[in-house]
């Protein structure tokens, strides 16, 4: 067989793939995340990877993303029939770069088939033509939830988000994390009070959002290039640095709210934040899992109320591991209807890649198999097959080894893949309806009747 | 908010999406399929949606697929900086049209990190620029398993495939199905014996593969246009129509094998088929689930040995619901190494869409929530939140209703989404640490203590 040695078979730059042990970790995390999402009644949807370009560009290219357009390429043998054979879809199309624009389109497409408030989760891969650098991928999986309403949307939906984040990251067991909560109305209101021009407020919010990354001096400098006066920017810095326990910060905010003149927006933000915090507490989120951080804004301009970020304590440089917020005008785009929503997103591909690199989580074993039934005698293969099936029926994942190799090599093969148990049956064992069960972790080997084999293994697996 | 009324927000032609109740069905099926795959030790991988075009085209475009190429589109605001900002990947790239070519590339990319025999499953979406007709989609999910070996690959891996197919479709509960097994060497050997020119054999095999679709007369006619003589084509037809029980067909084949002169290929095929059948039986696959069908060939030319198709009895027009086979030269392409493999594939998106249309399976409820905690008194919301959390901790999926609506409307909202239970707590119940539990299916309403609520619901759910 000739080697196609001119072919570069590496993945295109920026398109990652996992080894089995890493993909298994991803599935393990996806199962946990899905379980928590579903426990709060979020229902799954998946939108196609491909949308009309006009849909993808409807809200502008959020965050300057480069969209990938798609175009049919005829097989070389069919180049001649280009016009005739070309697939009928001729409208410009591209790969989705997030799950929010497609959610808006999905709701528009199925408005009368959905129930509102519509709480959906979506864990698809999305595509962004970013320069491949700094752990950024061009294809990655996001785990998003959003609740969308026609009309009012209770702030208690905002309160559920920190409860969901907490459950997920406690289950994943990645160490201490802190959910930082803010409300953009508080920032907008404070900026108004300080005297920042209405037209500059969004830009200024984007700047203070970088406090942690670029530091106080640079934030001040950036604010001043946006025509914020030095004394104004000092007030802003002092404000966003307010800290303390949740109750202390709420007290300070309430105090400010009652003393600021004409601070409707500010007041409304503080009230909303207090309502959300009460909900978070009623949902039983431990006090050490959340705080109020007035410097959190989420760069994206579509957020209008509650915003969240989640830091992994001791690993703050990883950035936020789960973020989101409330928006008003994002999802109704295609219908011309106000549809308030609140949602969070976990950038799973990037998160896994960074957690693995930082040694915070480990990949799983290379196979889901827990047991290898080894092959020491060809004529016993019917027994190996039967024993394997019985173990499977008991819920155990089993590889039957069909290859003729020395027993030691078979143990090695199992061990290399992280298979903990080997079941060994020679003619003597077969005659006595017994098996030897070898635990490759402990090295221990015991004799078990075939009848008790599954139970024995299941006990040892826990 | 202005409606973007010039935007066509429908999905691009041929790119399907599911409603929540259908997506839930897909996830339910994926969970079953994954569970069976893993019980046989298949490990998950996922390759990127995008590969280099030279990789996708390395084996020719199997089945005349039209590949979608991808190209970055700059956001309108950045058109000016086209050269500078363009993402660095400039190699021609396209969307994968199957999971086999990417598997070959994956193995080449990670050869030394993988363990052989490499048994992997993959359930990604793939893209084909086909004309959207006849239930064909341009994006669809396939559930594939393959075992790949360096060197020999035992026929017992072939025998496992029908066991896996059986377990999946018995679990899915879609009625009676029949796995039709054949070996292409038997066909090739018989064609040689009949005197068909070596160069015509693959074309002839493709023709007889259509027997069920186009009927005997047309098969004969097609064979004759391939320069097969009428008496040869009659022999072929008579041969592929051999039927009877598995043992009867094997007897006839063995009889032929010993009587045909110079029938090495034929003999080898018959021996292999008999070995596979013995394995299938040793794995406990019920006799009514499989047969030998000598007309099954799988159109794709890369199959070299065992081939499978699966028919849903009474719904044969659906086509094969799970197919596959053994191949020799498919996966080693990029390495120039022979790597025999055997695999099967379920075209899940198409299968679900057809089974739903034929009424063979039903979509699930629109939400995973099993319980709605209704909202009848704002001041009791802390209790609603607490009760919801306790139910979730017991493994129940719960929606808490935050909106103020009449109780009847809340029941309607639950019922519409297929939520079976409503938990109703007014001030009296709250004081007595009780709840009313309404079963929307039966209409029955009972009083339960909050302490027993989760257990009560779990008992009723089963």
PDB file of N, CA and C in Angstrom, chain A residues 4 8-10 17-18 20 23 31 34 39-40 42-43 46 49 52 61 64 67-71 73 75 78 84 87-88 106 109-110 129 131 138-139 141 283 333 366 368 389 392 397-398 413, chain B residues 4 8-10 17-18 20 23 31 34 39-40 42-43 46 49 52 61 64 67-71 73 75 78 84 87-88 106 109-110 115 129 131 138-139 141 283 333 366 368 389 392 397-398:
ATOM      1  N   UNK A   4       0.503   7.977   0.916  1.00  0.00           N
ATOM      2  CA  UNK A   4       0.178   9.243   0.256  1.00  0.00           C
ATOM      3  C   UNK A   4       1.072  10.294   0.884  1.00  0.00           C
ATOM      4  N   UNK A   8      -0.403  16.559   3.798  1.00  0.00           N
ATOM      5  CA  UNK A   8      -0.214  17.064   5.153  1.00  0.00           C
ATOM      6  C   UNK A   8      -1.475  16.731   5.936  1.00  0.00           C
ATOM      7  N   UNK A   9      -1.377  15.733   6.798  1.00  0.00           N
ATOM      8  CA  UNK A   9      -2.588  15.262   7.474  1.00  0.00           C
ATOM      9  C   UNK A   9      -2.807  15.894   8.839  1.00  0.00           C
ATOM     10  N   UNK A  10      -2.017  16.909   9.184  1.00  0.00           N
ATOM     11  CA  UNK A  10      -2.227  17.551  10.487  1.00  0.00           C
ATOM     12  C   UNK A  10      -3.535  18.338  10.475  1.00  0.00           C
ATOM     13  N   UNK A  17      -8.127  18.867  18.558  1.00  0.00           N
ATOM     14  CA  UNK A  17      -8.825  17.608  18.814  1.00  0.00           C
ATOM     15  C   UNK A  17      -8.215  16.973  20.054  1.00  0.00           C
ATOM     16  N   UNK A  18      -9.030  16.177  20.710  1.00  0.00           N
ATOM     17  CA  UNK A  18      -8.617  15.559  21.960  1.00  0.00           C
ATOM     18  C   UNK A  18      -8.182  14.119  21.739  1.00  0.00           C
ATOM     19  N   UNK A  20      -8.292  10.251  23.256  1.00  0.00           N
ATOM     20  CA  UNK A  20      -9.423   9.585  23.918  1.00  0.00           C
ATOM     21  C   UNK A  20      -9.553   9.937  25.408  1.00  0.00           C
ATOM     22  N   UNK A  23     -11.019  13.383  25.509  1.00  0.00           N
ATOM     23  CA  UNK A  23     -12.417  13.390  25.040  1.00  0.00           C
ATOM     24  C   UNK A  23     -13.320  12.770  26.101  1.00  0.00           C
ATOM     25  N   UNK A  31     -21.611  15.576  30.811  1.00  0.00           N
ATOM     26  CA  UNK A  31     -22.675  14.869  31.532  1.00  0.00           C
ATOM     27  C   UNK A  31     -23.041  15.596  32.827  1.00  0.00           C
ATOM     28  N   UNK A  34     -24.776  18.936  31.862  1.00  0.00           N
ATOM     29  CA  UNK A  34     -26.127  18.662  31.363  1.00  0.00           C
ATOM     30  C   UNK A  34     -27.062  18.278  32.505  1.00  0.00           C
ATOM     31  N   UNK A  39     -31.643  19.635  35.728  1.00  0.00           N
ATOM     32  CA  UNK A  39     -32.300  19.621  37.040  1.00  0.00           C
ATOM     33  C   UNK A  39     -33.046  20.936  37.293  1.00  0.00           C
ATOM     34  N   UNK A  40     -32.644  21.990  36.581  1.00  0.00           N
ATOM     35  CA  UNK A  40     -33.357  23.269  36.683  1.00  0.00           C
ATOM     36  C   UNK A  40     -34.374  23.429  35.543  1.00  0.00           C
ATOM     37  N   UNK A  42     -33.904  23.194  32.257  1.00  0.00           N
ATOM     38  CA  UNK A  42     -33.456  23.669  30.948  1.00  0.00           C
ATOM     39  C   UNK A  42     -33.547  22.515  29.960  1.00  0.00           C
ATOM     40  N   UNK A  43     -34.035  22.813  28.772  1.00  0.00           N
ATOM     41  CA  UNK A  43     -34.246  21.769  27.776  1.00  0.00           C
ATOM     42  C   UNK A  43     -33.245  21.959  26.630  1.00  0.00           C
ATOM     43  N   UNK A  46     -30.330  22.204  19.580  1.00  0.00           N
ATOM     44  CA  UNK A  46     -29.089  22.307  18.810  1.00  0.00           C
ATOM     45  C   UNK A  46     -29.472  23.000  17.522  1.00  0.00           C
ATOM     46  N   UNK A  49     -24.847  23.982  12.408  1.00  0.00           N
ATOM     47  CA  UNK A  49     -23.562  24.679  12.398  1.00  0.00           C
ATOM     48  C   UNK A  49     -23.590  25.812  11.386  1.00  0.00           C
ATOM     49  N   UNK A  52     -27.647  31.216   7.466  1.00  0.00           N
ATOM     50  CA  UNK A  52     -27.506  32.230   6.430  1.00  0.00           C
ATOM     51  C   UNK A  52     -26.596  33.346   6.943  1.00  0.00           C
ATOM     52  N   UNK A  61     -20.903  41.754  13.919  1.00  0.00           N
ATOM     53  CA  UNK A  61     -20.046  40.649  14.349  1.00  0.00           C
ATOM     54  C   UNK A  61     -19.558  40.914  15.748  1.00  0.00           C
ATOM     55  N   UNK A  64     -15.846  41.411  17.035  1.00  0.00           N
ATOM     56  CA  UNK A  64     -14.971  41.412  15.864  1.00  0.00           C
ATOM     57  C   UNK A  64     -14.643  40.024  15.335  1.00  0.00           C
ATOM     58  N   UNK A  67     -16.166  35.428  10.622  1.00  0.00           N
ATOM     59  CA  UNK A  67     -17.060  34.310  10.317  1.00  0.00           C
ATOM     60  C   UNK A  67     -16.431  33.480   9.201  1.00  0.00           C
ATOM     61  N   UNK A  68     -16.623  32.156   9.264  1.00  0.00           N
ATOM     62  CA  UNK A  68     -16.237  31.316   8.142  1.00  0.00           C
ATOM     63  C   UNK A  68     -17.424  31.131   7.209  1.00  0.00           C
ATOM     64  N   UNK A  69     -17.268  31.551   5.987  1.00  0.00           N
ATOM     65  CA  UNK A  69     -18.284  31.270   4.985  1.00  0.00           C
ATOM     66  C   UNK A  69     -18.090  29.866   4.448  1.00  0.00           C
ATOM     67  N   UNK A  70     -19.150  29.240   3.937  1.00  0.00           N
ATOM     68  CA  UNK A  70     -18.993  27.913   3.322  1.00  0.00           C
ATOM     69  C   UNK A  70     -19.432  27.943   1.869  1.00  0.00           C
ATOM     70  N   UNK A  71     -18.774  27.136   1.076  1.00  0.00           N
ATOM     71  CA  UNK A  71     -19.067  27.070  -0.350  1.00  0.00           C
ATOM     72  C   UNK A  71     -18.826  25.657  -0.862  1.00  0.00           C
ATOM     73  N   UNK A  73     -17.685  22.541  -2.919  1.00  0.00           N
ATOM     74  CA  UNK A  73     -16.594  22.216  -3.835  1.00  0.00           C
ATOM     75  C   UNK A  73     -16.985  20.910  -4.523  1.00  0.00           C
ATOM     76  N   UNK A  75     -16.574  17.394  -6.457  1.00  0.00           N
ATOM     77  CA  UNK A  75     -15.480  16.434  -6.580  1.00  0.00           C
ATOM     78  C   UNK A  75     -14.809  16.599  -7.941  1.00  0.00           C
ATOM     79  N   UNK A  78     -16.369  15.689 -11.121  1.00  0.00           N
ATOM     80  CA  UNK A  78     -17.618  16.306 -11.543  1.00  0.00           C
ATOM     81  C   UNK A  78     -17.470  17.792 -11.847  1.00  0.00           C
ATOM     82  N   UNK A  84     -24.936  22.413 -13.203  1.00  0.00           N
ATOM     83  CA  UNK A  84     -26.039  21.476 -13.052  1.00  0.00           C
ATOM     84  C   UNK A  84     -26.010  20.805 -11.676  1.00  0.00           C
ATOM     85  N   UNK A  87     -25.073  22.020  -5.562  1.00  0.00           N
ATOM     86  CA  UNK A  87     -26.189  21.898  -4.643  1.00  0.00           C
ATOM     87  C   UNK A  87     -27.013  23.177  -4.710  1.00  0.00           C
ATOM     88  N   UNK A  88     -28.311  23.013  -4.472  1.00  0.00           N
ATOM     89  CA  UNK A  88     -29.229  24.101  -4.769  1.00  0.00           C
ATOM     90  C   UNK A  88     -29.060  25.333  -3.881  1.00  0.00           C
ATOM     91  N   UNK A 106     -33.562  30.678  16.104  1.00  0.00           N
ATOM     92  CA  UNK A 106     -34.347  29.483  16.466  1.00  0.00           C
ATOM     93  C   UNK A 106     -35.709  29.893  17.038  1.00  0.00           C
ATOM     94  N   UNK A 109     -37.860  31.147  14.364  1.00  0.00           N
ATOM     95  CA  UNK A 109     -38.319  30.062  13.477  1.00  0.00           C
ATOM     96  C   UNK A 109     -39.423  29.228  14.115  1.00  0.00           C
ATOM     97  N   UNK A 110     -39.384  29.113  15.452  1.00  0.00           N
ATOM     98  CA  UNK A 110     -40.300  28.174  16.116  1.00  0.00           C
ATOM     99  C   UNK A 110     -41.174  28.850  17.167  1.00  0.00           C
ATOM    100  N   UNK A 129     -12.983  32.671  13.220  1.00  0.00           N
ATOM    101  CA  UNK A 129     -11.730  32.779  12.484  1.00  0.00           C
ATOM    102  C   UNK A 129     -10.724  33.668  13.184  1.00  0.00           C
ATOM    103  N   UNK A 131      -7.160  34.648  15.042  1.00  0.00           N
ATOM    104  CA  UNK A 131      -5.785  34.205  14.966  1.00  0.00           C
ATOM    105  C   UNK A 131      -5.564  33.184  16.061  1.00  0.00           C
ATOM    106  N   UNK A 138     -10.230  27.964  16.989  1.00  0.00           N
ATOM    107  CA  UNK A 138     -11.151  28.393  15.930  1.00  0.00           C
ATOM    108  C   UNK A 138     -12.419  27.563  15.930  1.00  0.00           C
ATOM    109  N   UNK A 139     -12.361  26.431  16.600  1.00  0.00           N
ATOM    110  CA  UNK A 139     -13.566  25.622  16.819  1.00  0.00           C
ATOM    111  C   UNK A 139     -13.564  25.255  18.278  1.00  0.00           C
ATOM    112  N   UNK A 141     -16.272  24.190  21.910  1.00  0.00           N
ATOM    113  CA  UNK A 141     -17.602  23.889  22.422  1.00  0.00           C
ATOM    114  C   UNK A 141     -17.953  24.835  23.543  1.00  0.00           C
ATOM    115  N   UNK A 283     -31.682  30.053  47.513  1.00  0.00           N
ATOM    116  CA  UNK A 283     -31.382  28.825  46.774  1.00  0.00           C
ATOM    117  C   UNK A 283     -30.270  28.020  47.447  1.00  0.00           C
ATOM    118  N   UNK A 333     -34.352  40.104  18.083  1.00  0.00           N
ATOM    119  CA  UNK A 333     -33.897  40.756  16.843  1.00  0.00           C
ATOM    120  C   UNK A 333     -34.740  40.443  15.613  1.00  0.00           C
ATOM    121  N   UNK A 366      -7.780   5.949  29.092  1.00  0.00           N
ATOM    122  CA  UNK A 366      -7.932   6.041  27.640  1.00  0.00           C
ATOM    123  C   UNK A 366      -9.131   5.271  27.109  1.00  0.00           C
ATOM    124  N   UNK A 368     -13.225   3.519  28.250  1.00  0.00           N
ATOM    125  CA  UNK A 368     -14.243   3.326  29.292  1.00  0.00           C
ATOM    126  C   UNK A 368     -14.236   1.910  29.858  1.00  0.00           C
ATOM    127  N   UNK A 389     -20.204 -11.024  28.030  1.00  0.00           N
ATOM    128  CA  UNK A 389     -21.597 -10.567  27.903  1.00  0.00           C
ATOM    129  C   UNK A 389     -22.285 -10.496  29.261  1.00  0.00           C
ATOM    130  N   UNK A 392     -21.165  -7.364  30.933  1.00  0.00           N
ATOM    131  CA  UNK A 392     -21.811  -6.186  30.311  1.00  0.00           C
ATOM    132  C   UNK A 392     -23.242  -6.039  30.804  1.00  0.00           C
ATOM    133  N   UNK A 397     -18.173  -2.282  31.725  1.00  0.00           N
ATOM    134  CA  UNK A 397     -17.620  -2.122  30.378  1.00  0.00           C
ATOM    135  C   UNK A 397     -16.439  -3.065  30.188  1.00  0.00           C
ATOM    136  N   UNK A 398     -16.531  -3.898  29.168  1.00  0.00           N
ATOM    137  CA  UNK A 398     -15.586  -5.003  29.014  1.00  0.00           C
ATOM    138  C   UNK A 398     -14.964  -5.053  27.626  1.00  0.00           C
ATOM    139  N   UNK A 413      -1.198  -4.338  28.025  1.00  0.00           N
ATOM    140  CA  UNK A 413      -2.146  -3.654  27.138  1.00  0.00           C
ATOM    141  C   UNK A 413      -3.301  -3.072  27.949  1.00  0.00           C
TER     142      UNK A 413
ATOM    143  N   UNK B   4     -35.875  43.578  12.253  1.00  0.00           N
ATOM    144  CA  UNK B   4     -34.943  43.500  11.120  1.00  0.00           C
ATOM    145  C   UNK B   4     -35.673  42.754  10.014  1.00  0.00           C
ATOM    146  N   UNK B   8     -33.950  37.051   6.207  1.00  0.00           N
ATOM    147  CA  UNK B   8     -34.562  35.731   6.110  1.00  0.00           C
ATOM    148  C   UNK B   8     -33.903  34.850   7.168  1.00  0.00           C
ATOM    149  N   UNK B   9     -34.646  34.585   8.247  1.00  0.00           N
ATOM    150  CA  UNK B   9     -34.018  33.893   9.367  1.00  0.00           C
ATOM    151  C   UNK B   9     -34.232  32.381   9.342  1.00  0.00           C
ATOM    152  N   UNK B  10     -34.783  31.861   8.238  1.00  0.00           N
ATOM    153  CA  UNK B  10     -34.977  30.403   8.174  1.00  0.00           C
ATOM    154  C   UNK B  10     -33.626  29.695   8.063  1.00  0.00           C
ATOM    155  N   UNK B  17     -32.973  21.300  12.014  1.00  0.00           N
ATOM    156  CA  UNK B  17     -32.828  21.461  13.465  1.00  0.00           C
ATOM    157  C   UNK B  17     -34.049  20.857  14.135  1.00  0.00           C
ATOM    158  N   UNK B  18     -33.856  20.406  15.353  1.00  0.00           N
ATOM    159  CA  UNK B  18     -34.918  19.732  16.084  1.00  0.00           C
ATOM    160  C   UNK B  18     -35.599  20.682  17.055  1.00  0.00           C
ATOM    161  N   UNK B  20     -37.233  21.072  20.866  1.00  0.00           N
ATOM    162  CA  UNK B  20     -36.714  20.482  22.109  1.00  0.00           C
ATOM    163  C   UNK B  20     -37.149  19.026  22.313  1.00  0.00           C
ATOM    164  N   UNK B  23     -34.963  17.002  20.035  1.00  0.00           N
ATOM    165  CA  UNK B  23     -33.568  17.006  20.482  1.00  0.00           C
ATOM    166  C   UNK B  23     -33.421  16.133  21.726  1.00  0.00           C
ATOM    167  N   UNK B  31     -27.526   8.560  24.274  1.00  0.00           N
ATOM    168  CA  UNK B  31     -27.113   7.971  25.555  1.00  0.00           C
ATOM    169  C   UNK B  31     -27.136   6.445  25.474  1.00  0.00           C
ATOM    170  N   UNK B  34     -24.287   5.296  23.063  1.00  0.00           N
ATOM    171  CA  UNK B  34     -23.000   5.461  23.742  1.00  0.00           C
ATOM    172  C   UNK B  34     -22.804   4.405  24.818  1.00  0.00           C
ATOM    173  N   UNK B  39     -19.846  -0.221  26.597  1.00  0.00           N
ATOM    174  CA  UNK B  39     -19.845  -1.523  27.284  1.00  0.00           C
ATOM    175  C   UNK B  39     -18.942  -2.520  26.554  1.00  0.00           C
ATOM    176  N   UNK B  40     -18.697  -2.270  25.257  1.00  0.00           N
ATOM    177  CA  UNK B  40     -17.762  -3.120  24.511  1.00  0.00           C
ATOM    178  C   UNK B  40     -16.356  -2.493  24.464  1.00  0.00           C
ATOM    179  N   UNK B  42     -15.425   0.530  23.463  1.00  0.00           N
ATOM    180  CA  UNK B  42     -15.120   1.564  22.470  1.00  0.00           C
ATOM    181  C   UNK B  42     -14.937   2.892  23.196  1.00  0.00           C
ATOM    182  N   UNK B  43     -13.931   3.629  22.786  1.00  0.00           N
ATOM    183  CA  UNK B  43     -13.614   4.881  23.475  1.00  0.00           C
ATOM    184  C   UNK B  43     -13.941   6.055  22.550  1.00  0.00           C
ATOM    185  N   UNK B  46     -13.358  12.755  18.961  1.00  0.00           N
ATOM    186  CA  UNK B  46     -14.068  13.717  18.120  1.00  0.00           C
ATOM    187  C   UNK B  46     -13.001  14.406  17.291  1.00  0.00           C
ATOM    188  N   UNK B  49     -14.534  19.603  12.913  1.00  0.00           N
ATOM    189  CA  UNK B  49     -15.447  19.657  11.770  1.00  0.00           C
ATOM    190  C   UNK B  49     -14.672  20.006  10.501  1.00  0.00           C
ATOM    191  N   UNK B  52      -7.999  19.831   6.447  1.00  0.00           N
ATOM    192  CA  UNK B  52      -7.394  20.297   5.204  1.00  0.00           C
ATOM    193  C   UNK B  52      -8.092  19.614   4.035  1.00  0.00           C
ATOM    194  N   UNK B  61     -13.613  11.569  -3.439  1.00  0.00           N
ATOM    195  CA  UNK B  61     -14.832  11.926  -2.723  1.00  0.00           C
ATOM    196  C   UNK B  61     -15.787  10.749  -2.748  1.00  0.00           C
ATOM    197  N   UNK B  64     -19.394  10.475  -4.377  1.00  0.00           N
ATOM    198  CA  UNK B  64     -19.634  11.720  -5.111  1.00  0.00           C
ATOM    199  C   UNK B  64     -20.073  12.878  -4.232  1.00  0.00           C
ATOM    200  N   UNK B  67     -18.067  18.495  -1.094  1.00  0.00           N
ATOM    201  CA  UNK B  67     -17.482  18.987   0.154  1.00  0.00           C
ATOM    202  C   UNK B  67     -17.772  20.484   0.266  1.00  0.00           C
ATOM    203  N   UNK B  68     -17.999  20.949   1.485  1.00  0.00           N
ATOM    204  CA  UNK B  68     -18.088  22.395   1.702  1.00  0.00           C
ATOM    205  C   UNK B  68     -16.713  22.940   2.080  1.00  0.00           C
ATOM    206  N   UNK B  69     -16.192  23.832   1.273  1.00  0.00           N
ATOM    207  CA  UNK B  69     -14.984  24.541   1.648  1.00  0.00           C
ATOM    208  C   UNK B  69     -15.325  25.664   2.611  1.00  0.00           C
ATOM    209  N   UNK B  70     -14.358  26.083   3.433  1.00  0.00           N
ATOM    210  CA  UNK B  70     -14.619  27.229   4.318  1.00  0.00           C
ATOM    211  C   UNK B  70     -13.611  28.337   4.031  1.00  0.00           C
ATOM    212  N   UNK B  71     -14.084  29.559   4.192  1.00  0.00           N
ATOM    213  CA  UNK B  71     -13.243  30.727   3.939  1.00  0.00           C
ATOM    214  C   UNK B  71     -13.621  31.854   4.888  1.00  0.00           C
ATOM    215  N   UNK B  73     -14.581  35.303   6.448  1.00  0.00           N
ATOM    216  CA  UNK B  73     -15.210  36.539   5.975  1.00  0.00           C
ATOM    217  C   UNK B  73     -14.956  37.593   7.042  1.00  0.00           C
ATOM    218  N   UNK B  75     -15.465  40.901   9.286  1.00  0.00           N
ATOM    219  CA  UNK B  75     -16.625  41.732   9.604  1.00  0.00           C
ATOM    220  C   UNK B  75     -16.572  43.009   8.768  1.00  0.00           C
ATOM    221  N   UNK B  78     -14.132  45.691   9.261  1.00  0.00           N
ATOM    222  CA  UNK B  78     -12.707  45.449   9.113  1.00  0.00           C
ATOM    223  C   UNK B  78     -12.305  45.112   7.688  1.00  0.00           C
ATOM    224  N   UNK B  84      -4.041  42.158   6.517  1.00  0.00           N
ATOM    225  CA  UNK B  84      -3.423  42.139   7.834  1.00  0.00           C
ATOM    226  C   UNK B  84      -4.193  41.263   8.813  1.00  0.00           C
ATOM    227  N   UNK B  87      -7.251  35.749   9.228  1.00  0.00           N
ATOM    228  CA  UNK B  87      -6.717  34.690  10.089  1.00  0.00           C
ATOM    229  C   UNK B  87      -5.613  33.961   9.331  1.00  0.00           C
ATOM    230  N   UNK B  88      -4.654  33.474  10.100  1.00  0.00           N
ATOM    231  CA  UNK B  88      -3.438  32.987   9.466  1.00  0.00           C
ATOM    232  C   UNK B  88      -3.614  31.735   8.617  1.00  0.00           C
ATOM    233  N   UNK B 106      -6.726  11.067  12.055  1.00  0.00           N
ATOM    234  CA  UNK B 106      -6.549  11.070  13.514  1.00  0.00           C
ATOM    235  C   UNK B 106      -5.513  10.026  13.931  1.00  0.00           C
ATOM    236  N   UNK B 109      -2.153  11.156  12.962  1.00  0.00           N
ATOM    237  CA  UNK B 109      -1.684  12.259  13.808  1.00  0.00           C
ATOM    238  C   UNK B 109      -1.254  11.780  15.184  1.00  0.00           C
ATOM    239  N   UNK B 110      -1.878  10.710  15.675  1.00  0.00           N
ATOM    240  CA  UNK B 110      -1.640  10.301  17.069  1.00  0.00           C
ATOM    241  C   UNK B 110      -1.158   8.869  17.176  1.00  0.00           C
ATOM    242  N   UNK B 115      -3.529   3.058  21.445  1.00  0.00           N
ATOM    243  CA  UNK B 115      -3.297   1.639  21.705  1.00  0.00           C
ATOM    244  C   UNK B 115      -4.080   0.834  20.666  1.00  0.00           C
ATOM    245  N   UNK B 129     -22.675  18.359   0.677  1.00  0.00           N
ATOM    246  CA  UNK B 129     -23.405  19.304  -0.170  1.00  0.00           C
ATOM    247  C   UNK B 129     -24.332  18.613  -1.142  1.00  0.00           C
ATOM    248  N   UNK B 131     -27.931  17.592  -2.919  1.00  0.00           N
ATOM    249  CA  UNK B 131     -29.212  18.238  -3.156  1.00  0.00           C
ATOM    250  C   UNK B 131     -30.144  17.817  -2.041  1.00  0.00           C
ATOM    251  N   UNK B 138     -27.958  18.026   4.675  1.00  0.00           N
ATOM    252  CA  UNK B 138     -26.595  18.489   4.376  1.00  0.00           C
ATOM    253  C   UNK B 138     -25.736  18.500   5.632  1.00  0.00           C
ATOM    254  N   UNK B 139     -26.383  18.437   6.771  1.00  0.00           N
ATOM    255  CA  UNK B 139     -25.664  18.269   8.044  1.00  0.00           C
ATOM    256  C   UNK B 139     -26.394  17.188   8.811  1.00  0.00           C
ATOM    257  N   UNK B 141     -25.900  13.823  11.972  1.00  0.00           N
ATOM    258  CA  UNK B 141     -25.059  13.158  12.952  1.00  0.00           C
ATOM    259  C   UNK B 141     -24.981  11.671  12.637  1.00  0.00           C
ATOM    260  N   UNK B 283     -21.942 -14.892  21.305  1.00  0.00           N
ATOM    261  CA  UNK B 283     -22.232 -13.631  22.004  1.00  0.00           C
ATOM    262  C   UNK B 283     -23.702 -13.542  22.417  1.00  0.00           C
ATOM    263  N   UNK B 333      -4.278   5.003   4.959  1.00  0.00           N
ATOM    264  CA  UNK B 333      -3.953   5.893   3.835  1.00  0.00           C
ATOM    265  C   UNK B 333      -2.795   6.841   4.081  1.00  0.00           C
ATOM    266  N   UNK B 366     -41.348  18.138  26.064  1.00  0.00           N
ATOM    267  CA  UNK B 366     -40.575  19.296  25.609  1.00  0.00           C
ATOM    268  C   UNK B 366     -39.533  19.754  26.616  1.00  0.00           C
ATOM    269  N   UNK B 368     -37.007  18.410  30.208  1.00  0.00           N
ATOM    270  CA  UNK B 368     -36.625  17.329  31.130  1.00  0.00           C
ATOM    271  C   UNK B 368     -37.271  17.484  32.502  1.00  0.00           C
ATOM    272  N   UNK B 389     -34.970  23.098  45.505  1.00  0.00           N
ATOM    273  CA  UNK B 389     -33.600  22.614  45.690  1.00  0.00           C
ATOM    274  C   UNK B 389     -33.570  21.240  46.332  1.00  0.00           C
ATOM    275  N   UNK B 392     -34.374  18.728  43.694  1.00  0.00           N
ATOM    276  CA  UNK B 392     -33.223  18.553  42.783  1.00  0.00           C
ATOM    277  C   UNK B 392     -32.155  17.673  43.424  1.00  0.00           C
ATOM    278  N   UNK B 397     -35.854  16.657  38.324  1.00  0.00           N
ATOM    279  CA  UNK B 397     -35.706  17.891  37.543  1.00  0.00           C
ATOM    280  C   UNK B 397     -36.903  18.804  37.793  1.00  0.00           C
ATOM    281  N   UNK B 398     -36.618  20.013  38.220  1.00  0.00           N
ATOM    282  CA  UNK B 398     -37.671  20.893  38.726  1.00  0.00           C
ATOM    283  C   UNK B 398     -37.620  22.273  38.070  1.00  0.00           C
TER     284      UNK B 398
END
